[in-house]
């Protein structure tokens, strides 16, 4: 679908690493070039027309995101540099202030490093306890395992909506319902989900939600954090500076501006925000329903083909997402990736920033194919042909 | 060396590596872990010294064809060498990988990697355990 919009797809590149970052459509690229070449100015500053235009564009993107994820208020959207930044702000801006020694946070071993390491640091700093929700035999999160882990001390559950190694879609809405019955907050990491499933923060009743634009066809270095207004209002900024203060005095007195401006200190990534807004429009135009359908069909097709090849080990054939994790028997995943690269096929090898998952997987490293809507059946056929000939690998890569 | 020969030496060392075995917690073995965070290789070397000489080197781990084979070649090449000789060989090897001047005569089978620089991402794989051992040998030299 819509391949013509992507200049990177002009040649013979087969891009199967969409979980790492997606390619960018012309609409997004052009919107950023336009900002730099036609109305470049800072936001919230000047009284001249370009600056006003920038202000309107910038705040307009907040509105677009609000609609896209169905938040109640535009002020509940904070621009960040990405999912990692969002998670760090939530952990150090909100939870550091509200948790105390002995309080428990529930994670899983398959979370991305960005949803584990900040909690490790908080555990060191204030003595919270980290507990891992056990995964089921398909490495997935199921509600009953969440329930089993709850205690009087549990204060937060922080989980990806969609995991980045096996691609399972977590039952977040049910988890939130369960959590809220006991006054537990839930942080949703939407990095891998936002471009693949419908996000509805209001229906889900999620407390915090983060995402990165570069994983939904937008630019790198920009993303957003959603938080319920009252929670954001009770969160501390992690950076201080221009744009976010209302007044300050020489004696150290300061008053901060309102939510969300309070969280956007310094000159922001304006081009990034504009590009992210364009990416939202782009996704809306294609329609998340169409995306889900196409990706699902592609994944089924890929799995059915891979299963016919003898020496392929599949780790997640039954998961619902658009990720396929596999290995070729007796060949190291990185060597497989290098072999595929000879044919211009991009896949990721390694542990995918989930370094403690391997215990569960019983394998340190895998190759990962992460599909998206511009991938095609023809690309999969080509890949299958090449991976079937992997007997040639040493002639190709040595 | 022609490409065919190189390939067969690399593959032979990958598929039938020299001394691929663990010696965890065994008396007399120095364990050196080498990890490559960017390309996920993870190898443990076990080095046994006798006075000033490397008596044996063995290894195990999960890694790519270049890391495994180059570790195997290193192990057989450096066994029986003194610390100073081994340091000299590793320095030369490193120069070869970095496309600097080096002494061909002391590298033996390790010469198969003389064109690794053409695939820059693989330079790290070819030097992973060599660098780990080099650091340890320098330490041993200082303790002397
Ligand atoms: C599940 C998940 N969370 C968080 C992140 C971090 O995203 P970013 O690197 O854009 O901050 C990623 C990126 O791979 C991810 O897959």
Tab-separated table of N, CA, C and O in Angstrom, chain A residues 235-301:
chain	number	residue	atom	x	y	z
A	235	UNK	N	2.995	16.407	38.270
A	235	UNK	CA	4.292	15.868	37.847
A	235	UNK	C	5.298	17.013	37.816
A	235	UNK	O	4.951	18.126	37.447
A	236	UNK	N	6.543	16.715	38.197
A	236	UNK	CA	7.584	17.749	38.116
A	236	UNK	C	8.247	17.709	36.745
A	236	UNK	O	8.455	16.630	36.193
A	237	UNK	N	8.616	18.876	36.226
A	237	UNK	CA	9.418	18.864	34.993
A	237	UNK	C	10.781	18.250	35.296
A	237	UNK	O	11.237	18.299	36.436
A	238	UNK	N	11.415	17.664	34.287
A	238	UNK	CA	12.792	17.239	34.505
A	238	UNK	C	13.782	18.238	33.909
A	238	UNK	O	14.962	18.191	34.215
A	239	UNK	N	13.316	19.154	33.061
A	239	UNK	CA	14.206	20.260	32.665
A	239	UNK	C	13.540	21.603	32.917
A	239	UNK	O	12.320	21.735	32.795
A	240	UNK	N	14.402	22.532	33.251
A	240	UNK	CA	13.937	23.880	33.574
A	240	UNK	C	14.636	24.862	32.647
A	240	UNK	O	15.773	24.651	32.248
A	241	UNK	N	13.945	25.943	32.306
A	241	UNK	CA	14.580	26.937	31.450
A	241	UNK	C	13.540	27.835	30.820
A	241	UNK	O	12.477	28.079	31.407
A	242	UNK	N	13.868	28.296	29.626
A	242	UNK	CA	13.000	29.259	28.954
A	242	UNK	C	11.698	28.620	28.498
A	242	UNK	O	11.635	27.420	28.261
A	243	UNK	N	10.680	29.448	28.411
A	243	UNK	CA	9.423	28.979	27.843
A	243	UNK	C	8.509	28.296	28.834
A	243	UNK	O	7.300	28.251	28.631
A	244	UNK	N	9.059	27.772	29.914
A	244	UNK	CA	8.231	26.976	30.831
A	244	UNK	C	7.950	27.682	32.143
A	244	UNK	O	7.159	27.214	32.945
A	245	UNK	N	8.618	28.821	32.369
A	245	UNK	CA	8.390	29.529	33.630
A	245	UNK	C	7.468	30.719	33.436
A	245	UNK	O	7.437	31.341	32.371
A	246	UNK	N	6.702	31.044	34.478
A	246	UNK	CA	5.826	32.214	34.429
A	246	UNK	C	6.571	33.434	34.986
A	246	UNK	O	6.664	34.464	34.338
A	247	UNK	N	7.110	33.301	36.172
A	247	UNK	CA	7.985	34.337	36.734
A	247	UNK	C	9.062	33.693	37.593
A	247	UNK	O	8.881	32.582	38.082
A	248	UNK	N	10.174	34.407	37.740
A	248	UNK	CA	11.150	33.953	38.718
A	248	UNK	C	11.890	35.171	39.247
A	248	UNK	O	11.932	36.216	38.596
A	249	UNK	N	12.419	35.057	40.429
A	249	UNK	CA	13.066	36.200	41.086
A	249	UNK	C	14.471	35.818	41.501
A	249	UNK	O	14.815	34.648	41.566
A	250	UNK	N	15.235	36.851	41.876
A	250	UNK	CA	16.638	36.597	42.208
A	250	UNK	C	16.784	35.724	43.459
A	250	UNK	O	17.776	35.047	43.640
A	251	UNK	N	15.778	35.676	44.297
A	251	UNK	CA	15.895	34.868	45.513
A	251	UNK	C	15.558	33.392	45.281
A	251	UNK	O	15.477	32.611	46.221
A	252	UNK	N	15.326	33.040	44.034
A	252	UNK	CA	15.061	31.635	43.744
A	252	UNK	C	13.579	31.327	43.610
A	252	UNK	O	13.203	30.202	43.275
A	253	UNK	N	12.749	32.323	43.838
A	253	UNK	CA	11.323	32.080	43.686
A	253	UNK	C	10.979	31.866	42.221
A	253	UNK	O	11.451	32.593	41.362
A	254	UNK	N	10.179	30.853	41.931
A	254	UNK	CA	9.676	30.746	40.561
A	254	UNK	C	8.282	30.162	40.523
A	254	UNK	O	7.874	29.396	41.389
A	255	UNK	N	7.572	30.595	39.497
A	255	UNK	CA	6.284	29.977	39.212
A	255	UNK	C	6.344	29.436	37.802
A	255	UNK	O	6.838	30.121	36.901
A	256	UNK	N	5.850	28.246	37.668
A	256	UNK	CA	5.910	27.618	36.349
A	256	UNK	C	4.640	27.896	35.560
A	256	UNK	O	3.601	28.239	36.132
A	257	UNK	N	4.752	27.699	34.266
A	257	UNK	CA	3.565	27.893	33.433
A	257	UNK	C	2.638	26.696	33.554
A	257	UNK	O	2.875	25.733	34.260
A	258	UNK	N	1.554	26.776	32.810
A	258	UNK	CA	0.528	25.736	32.903
A	258	UNK	C	0.992	24.433	32.254
A	258	UNK	O	1.970	24.412	31.534
A	259	UNK	N	0.248	23.373	32.506
A	259	UNK	CA	0.440	22.091	31.811
A	259	UNK	C	-0.117	22.275	30.394
A	259	UNK	O	-1.205	22.849	30.255
A	260	UNK	N	0.538	21.862	29.349
A	260	UNK	CA	1.772	21.091	29.249
A	260	UNK	C	3.019	21.943	28.998
A	260	UNK	O	4.121	21.402	28.959
A	261	UNK	N	2.847	23.255	28.864
A	261	UNK	CA	3.976	24.123	28.505
A	261	UNK	C	5.108	24.010	29.531
A	261	UNK	O	6.286	24.108	29.204
A	262	UNK	N	4.721	23.783	30.759
A	262	UNK	CA	5.662	23.604	31.857
A	262	UNK	C	6.700	22.511	31.573
A	262	UNK	O	7.793	22.514	32.107
A	263	UNK	N	6.301	21.576	30.728
A	263	UNK	CA	7.200	20.445	30.463
A	263	UNK	C	8.015	20.619	29.187
A	263	UNK	O	8.709	19.712	28.760
A	264	UNK	N	7.887	21.785	28.559
A	264	UNK	CA	8.589	21.961	27.284
A	264	UNK	C	9.572	23.114	27.408
A	264	UNK	O	9.407	24.182	26.829
A	265	UNK	N	10.624	22.883	28.183
A	265	UNK	CA	11.631	23.914	28.428
A	265	UNK	C	12.546	24.053	27.215
A	265	UNK	O	12.892	23.074	26.580
A	266	UNK	N	12.936	25.257	26.936
A	266	UNK	CA	13.894	25.476	25.856
A	266	UNK	C	13.233	25.407	24.493
A	266	UNK	O	12.072	25.024	24.358
A	267	UNK	N	14.012	25.796	23.487
A	267	UNK	CA	13.471	25.735	22.126
A	267	UNK	C	13.205	24.290	21.762
A	267	UNK	O	14.065	23.428	21.929
A	268	UNK	N	12.015	24.039	21.324
A	268	UNK	CA	11.606	22.662	21.051
A	268	UNK	C	11.983	22.233	19.634
A	268	UNK	O	12.380	23.054	18.804
A	269	UNK	N	11.823	20.961	19.381
A	269	UNK	CA	12.093	20.394	18.058
A	269	UNK	C	10.906	20.723	17.158
A	269	UNK	O	10.030	19.887	16.915
A	270	UNK	N	10.870	21.962	16.702
A	270	UNK	CA	9.688	22.458	15.985
A	270	UNK	C	9.482	21.708	14.670
A	270	UNK	O	8.380	21.266	14.349
A	271	UNK	N	10.575	21.547	13.916
A	271	UNK	CA	10.447	20.812	12.650
A	271	UNK	C	9.929	19.403	12.930
A	271	UNK	O	9.102	18.869	12.185
A	272	UNK	N	10.430	18.825	14.015
A	272	UNK	CA	9.997	17.477	14.385
A	272	UNK	C	8.513	17.440	14.717
A	272	UNK	O	7.791	16.541	14.296
A	273	UNK	N	8.065	18.434	15.481
A	273	UNK	CA	6.645	18.482	15.847
A	273	UNK	C	5.791	18.588	14.579
A	273	UNK	O	4.793	17.865	14.411
A	274	UNK	N	6.224	19.454	13.668
A	274	UNK	CA	5.460	19.640	12.431
A	274	UNK	C	5.449	18.338	11.613
A	274	UNK	O	4.408	17.915	11.097
A	275	UNK	N	6.600	17.690	11.533
A	275	UNK	CA	6.670	16.415	10.814
A	275	UNK	C	5.801	15.346	11.471
A	275	UNK	O	5.145	14.549	10.802
A	276	UNK	N	5.798	15.364	12.801
A	276	UNK	CA	4.972	14.387	13.533
A	276	UNK	C	3.484	14.622	13.242
A	276	UNK	O	2.719	13.672	13.056
A	277	UNK	N	3.108	15.886	13.176
A	277	UNK	CA	1.712	16.216	12.856
A	277	UNK	C	1.338	15.697	11.472
A	277	UNK	O	0.251	15.141	11.257
A	278	UNK	N	2.271	15.855	10.543
A	278	UNK	CA	2.021	15.389	9.178
A	278	UNK	C	1.887	13.863	9.159
A	278	UNK	O	1.078	13.300	8.417
A	279	UNK	N	2.706	13.201	9.994
A	279	UNK	CA	2.644	11.735	10.061
A	279	UNK	C	1.285	11.277	10.587
A	279	UNK	O	0.729	10.279	10.125
A	280	UNK	N	0.754	12.027	11.535
A	280	UNK	CA	-0.573	11.694	12.076
A	280	UNK	C	-1.628	11.833	10.967
A	280	UNK	O	-2.469	10.958	10.764
A	281	UNK	N	-1.532	12.932	10.228
A	281	UNK	CA	-2.481	13.115	9.118
A	281	UNK	C	-2.356	11.969	8.128
A	281	UNK	O	-3.347	11.474	7.593
A	282	UNK	N	-1.111	11.581	7.889
A	282	UNK	CA	-0.851	10.531	6.913
A	282	UNK	C	-1.481	9.202	7.364
A	282	UNK	O	-2.154	8.523	6.597
A	283	UNK	N	-1.257	8.864	8.625
A	283	UNK	CA	-1.834	7.627	9.173
A	283	UNK	C	-3.364	7.662	9.109
A	283	UNK	O	-4.006	6.676	8.766
A	284	UNK	N	-3.905	8.839	9.428
A	284	UNK	CA	-5.358	8.996	9.395
A	284	UNK	C	-5.891	8.769	7.996
A	284	UNK	O	-6.939	8.169	7.801
A	285	UNK	N	-5.130	9.268	7.022
A	285	UNK	CA	-5.565	9.160	5.632
A	285	UNK	C	-5.600	7.682	5.208
A	285	UNK	O	-6.543	7.240	4.567
A	286	UNK	N	-4.581	6.958	5.563
A	286	UNK	CA	-4.556	5.541	5.185
A	286	UNK	C	-5.566	4.751	5.998
A	286	UNK	O	-6.219	3.845	5.485
A	287	UNK	N	-5.706	5.117	7.236
A	287	UNK	CA	-6.706	4.469	8.079
A	287	UNK	C	-6.123	3.285	8.825
A	287	UNK	O	-5.628	2.343	8.224
A	288	UNK	N	-6.190	3.369	10.133
A	288	UNK	CA	-5.558	2.344	10.959
A	288	UNK	C	-6.213	0.975	10.721
A	288	UNK	O	-5.563	-0.066	10.759
A	289	UNK	N	-7.508	0.983	10.380
A	289	UNK	CA	-8.202	-0.290	10.099
A	289	UNK	C	-7.589	-0.994	8.901
A	289	UNK	O	-7.393	-2.207	8.906
A	290	UNK	N	-7.312	-0.213	7.855
A	290	UNK	CA	-6.715	-0.804	6.646
A	290	UNK	C	-5.319	-1.325	6.950
A	290	UNK	O	-4.894	-2.357	6.433
A	291	UNK	N	-4.614	-0.558	7.779
A	291	UNK	CA	-3.259	-0.964	8.150
A	291	UNK	C	-3.297	-2.300	8.890
A	291	UNK	O	-2.561	-3.231	8.575
A	292	UNK	N	-4.170	-2.385	9.870
A	292	UNK	CA	-4.256	-3.613	10.678
A	292	UNK	C	-4.539	-4.813	9.785
A	292	UNK	O	-3.896	-5.852	9.877
A	293	UNK	N	-5.486	-4.635	8.880
A	293	UNK	CA	-5.900	-5.754	8.015
A	293	UNK	C	-4.723	-6.212	7.143
A	293	UNK	O	-4.399	-7.401	7.086
A	294	UNK	N	-4.086	-5.251	6.492
A	294	UNK	CA	-3.000	-5.595	5.568
A	294	UNK	C	-1.830	-6.244	6.316
A	294	UNK	O	-1.295	-7.266	5.885
A	295	UNK	N	-1.447	-5.657	7.427
A	295	UNK	CA	-0.305	-6.188	8.176
A	295	UNK	C	-0.587	-7.591	8.696
A	295	UNK	O	0.280	-8.454	8.700
A	296	UNK	N	-1.825	-7.784	9.117
A	296	UNK	CA	-2.201	-9.094	9.629
A	296	UNK	C	-2.088	-10.158	8.537
A	296	UNK	O	-1.537	-11.247	8.739
A	297	UNK	N	-2.595	-9.811	7.360
A	297	UNK	CA	-2.547	-10.767	6.245
A	297	UNK	C	-1.105	-11.064	5.833
A	297	UNK	O	-0.750	-12.206	5.543
A	298	UNK	N	-0.294	-10.006	5.809
A	298	UNK	CA	1.116	-10.194	5.445
A	298	UNK	C	1.820	-11.120	6.432
A	298	UNK	O	2.562	-12.012	6.057
A	299	UNK	N	1.569	-10.867	7.700
A	299	UNK	CA	2.239	-11.673	8.726
A	299	UNK	C	1.839	-13.143	8.603
A	299	UNK	O	2.679	-14.041	8.673
A	300	UNK	N	0.536	-13.394	8.409
A	300	UNK	CA	0.071	-14.780	8.255
A	300	UNK	C	0.757	-15.437	7.066
A	300	UNK	O	1.175	-16.593	7.115
A	301	UNK	N	0.861	-14.667	5.999
A	301	UNK	CA	1.479	-15.185	4.771
A	301	UNK	C	2.946	-15.536	5.028
A	301	UNK	O	3.411	-16.613	4.688
